[in-house]
Coordinates of C-alpha atoms and ligand atoms in Angstrom, one line a residue:
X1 CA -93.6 -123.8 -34.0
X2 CA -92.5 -127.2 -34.8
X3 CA -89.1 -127.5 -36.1
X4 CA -88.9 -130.8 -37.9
X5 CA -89.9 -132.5 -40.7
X6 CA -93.1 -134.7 -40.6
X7 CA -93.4 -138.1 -41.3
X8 CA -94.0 -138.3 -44.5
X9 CA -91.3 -135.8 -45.1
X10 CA -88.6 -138.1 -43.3
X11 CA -89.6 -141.1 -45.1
X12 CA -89.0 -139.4 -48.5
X13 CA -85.9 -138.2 -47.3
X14 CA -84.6 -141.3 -46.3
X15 CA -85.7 -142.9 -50.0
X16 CA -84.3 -140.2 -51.9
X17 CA -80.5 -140.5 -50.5
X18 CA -80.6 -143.8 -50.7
X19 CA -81.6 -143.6 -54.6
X20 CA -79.2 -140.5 -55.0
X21 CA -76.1 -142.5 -53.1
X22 CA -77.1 -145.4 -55.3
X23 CA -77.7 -144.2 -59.0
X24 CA -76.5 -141.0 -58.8
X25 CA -72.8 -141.3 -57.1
X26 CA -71.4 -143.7 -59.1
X27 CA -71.4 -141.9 -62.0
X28 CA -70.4 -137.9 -60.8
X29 CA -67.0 -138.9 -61.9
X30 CA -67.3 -140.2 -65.7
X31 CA -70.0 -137.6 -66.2
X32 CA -68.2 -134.6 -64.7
X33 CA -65.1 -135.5 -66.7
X34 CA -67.2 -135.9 -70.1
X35 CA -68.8 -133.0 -69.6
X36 CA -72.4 -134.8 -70.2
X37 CA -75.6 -135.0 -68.7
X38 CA -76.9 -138.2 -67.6
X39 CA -80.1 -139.0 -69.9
X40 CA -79.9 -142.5 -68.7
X41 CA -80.0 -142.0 -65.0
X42 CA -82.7 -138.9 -65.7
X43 CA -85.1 -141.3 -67.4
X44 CA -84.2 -143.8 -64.4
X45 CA -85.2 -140.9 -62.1
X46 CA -88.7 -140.3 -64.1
X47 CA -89.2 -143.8 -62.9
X48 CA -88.6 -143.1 -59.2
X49 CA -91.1 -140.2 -59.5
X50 CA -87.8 -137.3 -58.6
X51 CA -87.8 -135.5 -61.9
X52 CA -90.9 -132.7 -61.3
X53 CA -92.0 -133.6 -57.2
X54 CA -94.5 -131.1 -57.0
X55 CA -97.0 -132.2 -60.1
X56 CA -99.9 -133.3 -58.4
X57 CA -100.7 -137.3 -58.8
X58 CA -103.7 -136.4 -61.7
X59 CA -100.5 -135.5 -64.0
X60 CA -98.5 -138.5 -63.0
X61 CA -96.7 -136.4 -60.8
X62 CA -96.0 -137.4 -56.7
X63 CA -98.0 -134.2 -55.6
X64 CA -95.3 -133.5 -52.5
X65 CA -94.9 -130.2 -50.9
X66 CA -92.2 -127.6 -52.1
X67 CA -90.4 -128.5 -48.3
X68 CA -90.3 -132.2 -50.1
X69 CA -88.5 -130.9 -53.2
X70 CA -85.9 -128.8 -51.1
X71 CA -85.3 -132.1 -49.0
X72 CA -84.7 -133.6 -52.2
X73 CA -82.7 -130.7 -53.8
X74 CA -80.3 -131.1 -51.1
X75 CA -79.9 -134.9 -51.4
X76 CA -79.1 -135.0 -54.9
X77 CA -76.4 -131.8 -54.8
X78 CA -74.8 -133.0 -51.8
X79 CA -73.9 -135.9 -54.2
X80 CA -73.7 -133.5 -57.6
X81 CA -74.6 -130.1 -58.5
X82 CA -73.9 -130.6 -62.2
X83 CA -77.1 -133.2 -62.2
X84 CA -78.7 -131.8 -59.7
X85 CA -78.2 -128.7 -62.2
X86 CA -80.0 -130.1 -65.0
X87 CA -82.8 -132.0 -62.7
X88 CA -83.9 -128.8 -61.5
X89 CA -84.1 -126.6 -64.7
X90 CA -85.9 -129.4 -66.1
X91 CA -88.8 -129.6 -63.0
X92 CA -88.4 -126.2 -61.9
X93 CA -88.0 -123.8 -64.9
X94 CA -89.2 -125.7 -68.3
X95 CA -92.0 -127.9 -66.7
X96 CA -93.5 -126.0 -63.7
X97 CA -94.8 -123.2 -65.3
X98 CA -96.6 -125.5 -67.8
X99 CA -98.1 -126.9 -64.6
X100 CA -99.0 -123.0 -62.9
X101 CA -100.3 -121.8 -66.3
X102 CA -100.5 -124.1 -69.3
X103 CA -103.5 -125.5 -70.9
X104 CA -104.5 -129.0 -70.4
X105 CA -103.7 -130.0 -74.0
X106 CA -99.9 -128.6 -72.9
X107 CA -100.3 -130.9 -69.7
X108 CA -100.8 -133.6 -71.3
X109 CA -98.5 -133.6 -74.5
X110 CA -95.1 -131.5 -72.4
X111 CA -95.8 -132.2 -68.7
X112 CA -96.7 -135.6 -68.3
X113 CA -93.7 -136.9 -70.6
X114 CA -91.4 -134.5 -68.5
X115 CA -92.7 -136.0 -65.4
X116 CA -92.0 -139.7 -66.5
X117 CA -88.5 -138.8 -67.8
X118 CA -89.7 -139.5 -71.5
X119 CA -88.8 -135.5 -72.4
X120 CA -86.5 -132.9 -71.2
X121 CA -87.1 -129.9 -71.2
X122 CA -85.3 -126.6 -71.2
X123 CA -85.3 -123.0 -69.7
X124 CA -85.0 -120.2 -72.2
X125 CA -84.9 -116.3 -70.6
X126 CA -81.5 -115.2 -70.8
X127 CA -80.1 -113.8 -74.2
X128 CA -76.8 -112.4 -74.8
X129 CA -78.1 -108.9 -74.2
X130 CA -80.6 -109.6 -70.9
X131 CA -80.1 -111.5 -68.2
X132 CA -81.1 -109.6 -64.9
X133 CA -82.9 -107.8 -66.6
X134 CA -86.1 -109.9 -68.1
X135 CA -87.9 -107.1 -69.7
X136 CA -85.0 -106.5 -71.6
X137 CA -84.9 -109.3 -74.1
X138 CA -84.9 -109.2 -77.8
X139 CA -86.7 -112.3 -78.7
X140 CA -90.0 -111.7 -80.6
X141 CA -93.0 -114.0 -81.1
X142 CA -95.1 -112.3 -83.8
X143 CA -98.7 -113.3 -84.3
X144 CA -99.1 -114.4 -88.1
X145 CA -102.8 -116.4 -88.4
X146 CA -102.8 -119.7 -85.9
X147 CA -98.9 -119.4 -85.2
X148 CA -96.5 -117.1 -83.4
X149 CA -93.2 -116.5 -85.1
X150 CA -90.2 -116.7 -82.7
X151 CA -87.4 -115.1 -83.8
X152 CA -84.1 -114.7 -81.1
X153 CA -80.9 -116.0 -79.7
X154 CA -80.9 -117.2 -75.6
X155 CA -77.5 -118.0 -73.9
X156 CA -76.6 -120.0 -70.9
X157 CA -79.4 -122.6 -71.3
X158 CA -78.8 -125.4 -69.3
X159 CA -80.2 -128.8 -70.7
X160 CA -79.9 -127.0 -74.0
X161 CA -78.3 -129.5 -76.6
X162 CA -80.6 -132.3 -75.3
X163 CA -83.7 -131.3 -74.6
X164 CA -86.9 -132.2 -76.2
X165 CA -88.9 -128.9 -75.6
X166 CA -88.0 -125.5 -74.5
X167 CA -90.2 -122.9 -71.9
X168 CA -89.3 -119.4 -74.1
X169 CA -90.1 -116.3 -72.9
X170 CA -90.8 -113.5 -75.8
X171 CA -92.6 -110.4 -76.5
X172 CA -95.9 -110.6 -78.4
X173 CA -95.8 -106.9 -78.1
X174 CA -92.7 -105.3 -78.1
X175 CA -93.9 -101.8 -77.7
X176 CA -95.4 -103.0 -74.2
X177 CA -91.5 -103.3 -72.2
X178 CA -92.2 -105.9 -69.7
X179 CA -96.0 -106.6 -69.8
X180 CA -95.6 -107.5 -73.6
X181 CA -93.9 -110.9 -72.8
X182 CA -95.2 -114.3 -73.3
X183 CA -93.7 -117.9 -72.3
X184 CA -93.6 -120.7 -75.3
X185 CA -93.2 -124.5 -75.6
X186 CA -91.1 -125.0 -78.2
X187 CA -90.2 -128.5 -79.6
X188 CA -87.2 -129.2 -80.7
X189 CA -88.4 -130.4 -83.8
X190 CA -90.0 -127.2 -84.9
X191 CA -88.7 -126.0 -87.9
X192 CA -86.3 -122.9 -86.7
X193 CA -85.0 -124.1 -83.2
X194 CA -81.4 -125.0 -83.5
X195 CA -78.8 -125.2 -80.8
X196 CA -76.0 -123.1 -81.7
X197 CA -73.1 -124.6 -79.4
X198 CA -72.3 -126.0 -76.4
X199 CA -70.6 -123.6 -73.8
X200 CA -67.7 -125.0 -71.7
X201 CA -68.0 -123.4 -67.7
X202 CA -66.3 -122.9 -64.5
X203 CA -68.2 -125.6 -62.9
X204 CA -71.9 -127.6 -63.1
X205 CA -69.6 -129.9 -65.8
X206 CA -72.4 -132.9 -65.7
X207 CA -74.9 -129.9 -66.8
X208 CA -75.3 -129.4 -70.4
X209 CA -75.5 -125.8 -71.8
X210 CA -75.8 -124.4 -74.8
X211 CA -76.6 -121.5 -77.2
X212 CA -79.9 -121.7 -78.7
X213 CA -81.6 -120.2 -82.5
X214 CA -85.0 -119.2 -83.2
X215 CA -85.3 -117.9 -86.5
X216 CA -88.8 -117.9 -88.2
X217 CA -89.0 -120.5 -85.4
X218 CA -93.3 -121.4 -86.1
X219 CA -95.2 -122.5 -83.3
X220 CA -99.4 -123.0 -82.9
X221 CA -100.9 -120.1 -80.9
X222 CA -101.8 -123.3 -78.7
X223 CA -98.2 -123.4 -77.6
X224 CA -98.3 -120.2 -75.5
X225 CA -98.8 -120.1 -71.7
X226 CA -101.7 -118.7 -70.2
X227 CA -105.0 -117.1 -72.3
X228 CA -104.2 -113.5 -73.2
X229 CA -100.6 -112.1 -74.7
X230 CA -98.8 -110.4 -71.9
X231 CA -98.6 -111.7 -68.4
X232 CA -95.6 -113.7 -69.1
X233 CA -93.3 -111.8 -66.5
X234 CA -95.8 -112.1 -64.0
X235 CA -95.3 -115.9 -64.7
X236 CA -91.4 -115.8 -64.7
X237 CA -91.3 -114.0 -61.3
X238 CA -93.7 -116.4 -60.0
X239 CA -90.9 -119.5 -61.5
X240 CA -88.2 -117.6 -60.7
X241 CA -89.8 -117.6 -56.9
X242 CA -89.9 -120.9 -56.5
X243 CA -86.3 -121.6 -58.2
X244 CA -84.5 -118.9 -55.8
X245 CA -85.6 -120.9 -52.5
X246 CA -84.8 -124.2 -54.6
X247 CA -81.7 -123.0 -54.4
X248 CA -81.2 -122.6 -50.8
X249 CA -81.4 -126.5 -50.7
X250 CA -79.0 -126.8 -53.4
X251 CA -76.3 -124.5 -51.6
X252 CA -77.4 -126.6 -48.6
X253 CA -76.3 -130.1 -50.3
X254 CA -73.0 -128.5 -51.6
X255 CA -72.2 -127.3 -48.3
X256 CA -72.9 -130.4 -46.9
X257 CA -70.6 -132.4 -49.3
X258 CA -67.7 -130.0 -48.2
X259 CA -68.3 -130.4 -44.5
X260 CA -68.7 -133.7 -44.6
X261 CA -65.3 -134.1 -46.6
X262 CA -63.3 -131.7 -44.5
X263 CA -64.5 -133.0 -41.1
X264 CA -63.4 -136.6 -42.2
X265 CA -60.3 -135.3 -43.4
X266 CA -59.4 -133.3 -40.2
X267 CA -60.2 -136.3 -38.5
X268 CA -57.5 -138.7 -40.0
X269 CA -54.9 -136.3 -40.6
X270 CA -51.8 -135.7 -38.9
X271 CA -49.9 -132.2 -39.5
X272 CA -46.1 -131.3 -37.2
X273 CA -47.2 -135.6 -35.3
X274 CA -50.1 -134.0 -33.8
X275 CA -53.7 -134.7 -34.9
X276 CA -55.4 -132.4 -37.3
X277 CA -57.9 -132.1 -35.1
X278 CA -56.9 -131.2 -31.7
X279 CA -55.7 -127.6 -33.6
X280 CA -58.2 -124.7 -31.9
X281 CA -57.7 -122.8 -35.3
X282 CA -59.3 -125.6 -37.3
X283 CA -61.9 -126.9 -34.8
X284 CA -63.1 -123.4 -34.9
X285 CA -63.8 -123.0 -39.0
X286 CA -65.4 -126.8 -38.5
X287 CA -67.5 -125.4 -36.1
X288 CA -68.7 -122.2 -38.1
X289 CA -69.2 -124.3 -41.4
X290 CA -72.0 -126.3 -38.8
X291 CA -73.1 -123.6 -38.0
X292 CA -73.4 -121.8 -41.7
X293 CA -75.1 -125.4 -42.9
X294 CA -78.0 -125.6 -40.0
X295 CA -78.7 -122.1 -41.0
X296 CA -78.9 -122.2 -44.3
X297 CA -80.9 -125.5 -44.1
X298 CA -83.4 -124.0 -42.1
X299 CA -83.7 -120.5 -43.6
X300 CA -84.7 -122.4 -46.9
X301 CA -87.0 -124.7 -44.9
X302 CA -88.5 -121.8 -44.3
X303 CA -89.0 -120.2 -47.5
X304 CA -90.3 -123.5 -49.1
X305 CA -93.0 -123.8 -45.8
X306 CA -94.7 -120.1 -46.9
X307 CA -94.1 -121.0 -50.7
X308 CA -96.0 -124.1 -49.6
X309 CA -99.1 -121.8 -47.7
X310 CA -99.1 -119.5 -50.8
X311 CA -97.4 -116.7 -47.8
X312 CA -94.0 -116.3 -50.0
X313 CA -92.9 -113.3 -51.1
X314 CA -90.4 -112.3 -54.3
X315 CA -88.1 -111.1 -51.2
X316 CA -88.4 -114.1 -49.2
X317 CA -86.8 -116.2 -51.8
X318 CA -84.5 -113.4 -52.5
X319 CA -83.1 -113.6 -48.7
X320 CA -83.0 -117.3 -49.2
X321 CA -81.2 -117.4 -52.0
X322 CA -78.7 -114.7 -51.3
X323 CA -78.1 -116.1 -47.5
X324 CA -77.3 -119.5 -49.0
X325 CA -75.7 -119.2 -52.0
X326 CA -72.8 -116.7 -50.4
X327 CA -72.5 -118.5 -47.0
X328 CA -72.0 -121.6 -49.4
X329 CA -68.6 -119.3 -50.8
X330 CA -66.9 -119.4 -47.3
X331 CA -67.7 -123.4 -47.0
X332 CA -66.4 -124.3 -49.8
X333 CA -63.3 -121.9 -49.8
X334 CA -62.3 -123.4 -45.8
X335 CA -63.1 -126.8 -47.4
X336 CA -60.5 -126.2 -49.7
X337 CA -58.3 -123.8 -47.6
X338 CA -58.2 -127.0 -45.0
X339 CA -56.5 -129.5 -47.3
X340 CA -54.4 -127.5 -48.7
X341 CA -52.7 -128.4 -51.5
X342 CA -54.7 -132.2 -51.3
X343 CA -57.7 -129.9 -51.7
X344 CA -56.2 -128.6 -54.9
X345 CA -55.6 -131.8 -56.4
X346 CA -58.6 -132.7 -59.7
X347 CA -59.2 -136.4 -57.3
X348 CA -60.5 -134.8 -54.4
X349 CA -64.2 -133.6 -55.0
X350 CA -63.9 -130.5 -52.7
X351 CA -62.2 -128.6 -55.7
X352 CA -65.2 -129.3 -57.6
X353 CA -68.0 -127.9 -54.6
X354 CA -65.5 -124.9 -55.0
X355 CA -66.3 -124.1 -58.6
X356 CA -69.7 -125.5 -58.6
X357 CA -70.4 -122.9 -55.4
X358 CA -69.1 -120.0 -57.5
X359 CA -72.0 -120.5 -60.4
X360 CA -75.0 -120.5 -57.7
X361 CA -73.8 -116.8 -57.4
X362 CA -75.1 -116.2 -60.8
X363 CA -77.7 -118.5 -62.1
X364 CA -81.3 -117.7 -61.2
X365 CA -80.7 -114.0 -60.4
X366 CA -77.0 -112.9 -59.2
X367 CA -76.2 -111.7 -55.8
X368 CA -76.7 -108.0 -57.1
X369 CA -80.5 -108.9 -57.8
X370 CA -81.0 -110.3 -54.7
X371 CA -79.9 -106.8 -52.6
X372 CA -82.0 -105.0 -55.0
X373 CA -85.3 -107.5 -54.6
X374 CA -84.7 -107.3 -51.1
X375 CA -83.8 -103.2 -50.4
X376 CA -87.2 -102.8 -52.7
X377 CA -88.9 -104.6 -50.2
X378 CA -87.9 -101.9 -47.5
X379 CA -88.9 -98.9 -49.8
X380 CA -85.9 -98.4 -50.4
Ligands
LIG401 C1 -74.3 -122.3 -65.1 C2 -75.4 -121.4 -65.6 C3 -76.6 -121.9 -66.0 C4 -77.6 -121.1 -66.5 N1 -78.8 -121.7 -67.0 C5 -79.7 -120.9 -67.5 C6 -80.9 -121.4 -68.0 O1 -81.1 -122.6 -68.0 N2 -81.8 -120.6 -68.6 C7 -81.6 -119.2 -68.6 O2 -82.5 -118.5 -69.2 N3 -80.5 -118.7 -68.1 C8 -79.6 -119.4 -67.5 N4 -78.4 -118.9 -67.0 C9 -78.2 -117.5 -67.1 C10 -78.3 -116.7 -65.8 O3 -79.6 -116.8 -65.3 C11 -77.8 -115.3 -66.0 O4 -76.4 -115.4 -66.2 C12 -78.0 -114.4 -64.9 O5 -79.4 -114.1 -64.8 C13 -77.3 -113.1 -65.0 O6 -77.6 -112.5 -66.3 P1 -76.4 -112.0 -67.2 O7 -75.3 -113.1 -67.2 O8 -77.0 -111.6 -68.5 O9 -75.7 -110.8 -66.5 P2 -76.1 -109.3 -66.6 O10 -77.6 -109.1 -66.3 O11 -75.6 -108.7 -67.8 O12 -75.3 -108.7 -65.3 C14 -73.9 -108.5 -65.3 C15 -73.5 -108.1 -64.0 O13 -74.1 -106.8 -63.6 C16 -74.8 -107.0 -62.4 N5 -76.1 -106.2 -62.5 C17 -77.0 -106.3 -63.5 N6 -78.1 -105.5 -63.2 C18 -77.7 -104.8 -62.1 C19 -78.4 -103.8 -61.3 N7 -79.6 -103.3 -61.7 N8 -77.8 -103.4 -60.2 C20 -76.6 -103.9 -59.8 N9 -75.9 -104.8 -60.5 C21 -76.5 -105.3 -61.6 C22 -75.1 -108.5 -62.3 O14 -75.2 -108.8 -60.9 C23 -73.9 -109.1 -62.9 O15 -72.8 -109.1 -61.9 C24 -77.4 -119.7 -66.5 C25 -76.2 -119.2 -66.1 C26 -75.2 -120.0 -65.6 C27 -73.9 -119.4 -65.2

């Protein structure tokens, strides 16, 4: 077993903190505090290639391994989770299943522009009723000639006031529960979509979120992912895969950030005339967030190497996304906890890893559904 990244793999990650620490960090601050995402510096990223890492070259895409995206998942949340928010839903959720099981035509006119930063696009699962639970959603998408009828409300979508298209899941056939579901583009110009409001959070303030409409909402049967109705759970476990070890890499970067603040600040700081740092108590919780990073790095190093060989398993990225996203809660907490009331203080970024952390316990399946995807496994 080889435990390092190859070449190739280095060189990228090299590029991509430079480009993150150089468009990205100088504008966390007016973003966060705005409450916007960055369209700007997300078309600038369609430039560099960063937006959607996996799209092989023929779709104007980089064509790098999933163990390329996590290195540069990490990058850009060690810098901010809020982008890095909206970067991800955009590659991950709305374009790569157009990618896994779209038609060319839906290649060409949603994924190519979403690679190049020219549209964004949005994730659209969870409704005020279903969340967890996918096969309990209310949306419908009725067949009426050469169009499917959308009718439904989704909550919590990230990227959901700007984006130009939307990946919806719905049921064709309601009567089927769970194998009657089917995933849509829709535009935002289509007559029906409209964004109800904008939803203020906890943390993820540079991510845009928003409650979405479809009513009578008229799409082209052309519009719907994959050949046949039904399969589109299938095709959101298979998304949702991928996004669960993505974020591994994104707990990784935000416990990074909150190392890397706390371990300069015990290093400068005096407490009772004697350095910070020469107190046992605190070299120790230094030492166990090490620790906690280089295993959370590598555990989702792993998951992204068999999601690269096709070996991954709905459990594997359940373990990596439950081991990451809660070791990322102690981090961030002893960040905090180590500055005391300076780590308090709305200045010092190690408040906002703290809030930031607490939404990775939620998004993309919460900690419950990870013990149950996992205990499943076993038999159990
Ligand atoms: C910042 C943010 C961004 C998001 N972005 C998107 C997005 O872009 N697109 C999108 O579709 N969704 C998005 N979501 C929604 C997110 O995926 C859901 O919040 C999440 O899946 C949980 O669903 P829910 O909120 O409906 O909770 P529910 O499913 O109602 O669950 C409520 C509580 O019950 C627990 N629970 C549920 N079922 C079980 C069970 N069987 N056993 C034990 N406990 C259980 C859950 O763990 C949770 O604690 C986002 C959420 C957040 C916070």
């Amino acid at each position: 077993m080889i435990f390092e990244l190859n070449e190739e793999q280095k060189f990228f990650q090299n590029r991509v903190r430079k480009i993150y620490e150089r468009e990205v960090a100088p504008l966390v601050d007016e973003y966060e505090r705005q409450e916007t995402f960055p369209v700007p510096l997300f078309r600038k990223l369609g430039e560099e290639g960063l937006l959607c890492i996996r799209c092989p070259r023929e779709y104007g895409g980089p064509g790098l391994d999933k163990v390329s995206e996590c290195i540069s998942t990490e990058e850009l949340n060690r810098i901010c989770a809020g982008i890095g928010a909206g970067i991800m839903v955009h590659g991950g959720l709305a374009a790569d299943p157009i990618l896994r099981f779209g038609s060319e035509e839906l290649k060409r006119s949603y994924l190519m522009p979403a690679v190049r930063g020219e549209k964004i696009g949005a994730f659209g699962l969870t409704e005020p009723d279903a969340g967890s639970d996918a096969a309990g959603i209310r949306t419908v998408a009725l067949r009426e000639g050469g169009n499917y009828r959308i009718n439904g409300l989704k909550t919590f979508i990230s990227n959901g006031t700007i984006c130009d298209f939307v990946t919806v899941s719905a049921y064709t056939d309601p009567a089927k529960r769970g194998a009657g579901i089917n995933l849509f583009v829709v535009n935002r110009e289509d007559p029906g979509f409209s964004v109800i409001k904008k939803l203020k959070k906890l943390g993820n303030h540079s991510c845009d979120t928003a409650e979405l409409a479809f009513d009578d909402c008229c799409v082209p049967i052309e519009r719907m992912l994959g050949e046949r109705e039904g399969g589109g759970l299938e095709q959101l476990e298979e998304t949702l895969k991928s996004g669960r070890i993505t974020y591994g890499a994104r707990s990784t970067g935000v416990g990074q950030a909150a190392f890397d603040t706390s371990l300069s600040y015990v290093k400068e700081v005096r407490r009772g005339g004697e350095p910070l740092k020469r107190s046992q108590a605190i070299r120790f919780v230094l030492a166990e967030m090490a620790m906690s990073i280089e295993v959370m790095r590598y555990t989702t190093y792993r998951g992204a190497w068999l999601f690269d060989r096709g070996l991954a398993k709905m459990k594997d990225a359940s373990i990596v996304k439950l081991f990451c996203t809660e070791s990322l809660q102690r981090i961030v907490q002893k960040a905090v906890e180590i500055q005391k009331e300076a780590g308090l203080v709305m200045e010092n970024p190690v408040q906002r890893y703290l809030r930031d952390a607490r939404l990775f316990k939620i998004t993309e399946g919460t900690s419950e559904i990870q013990h149950l995807v996992i205990a499943r496994d076993l038999g159990l």
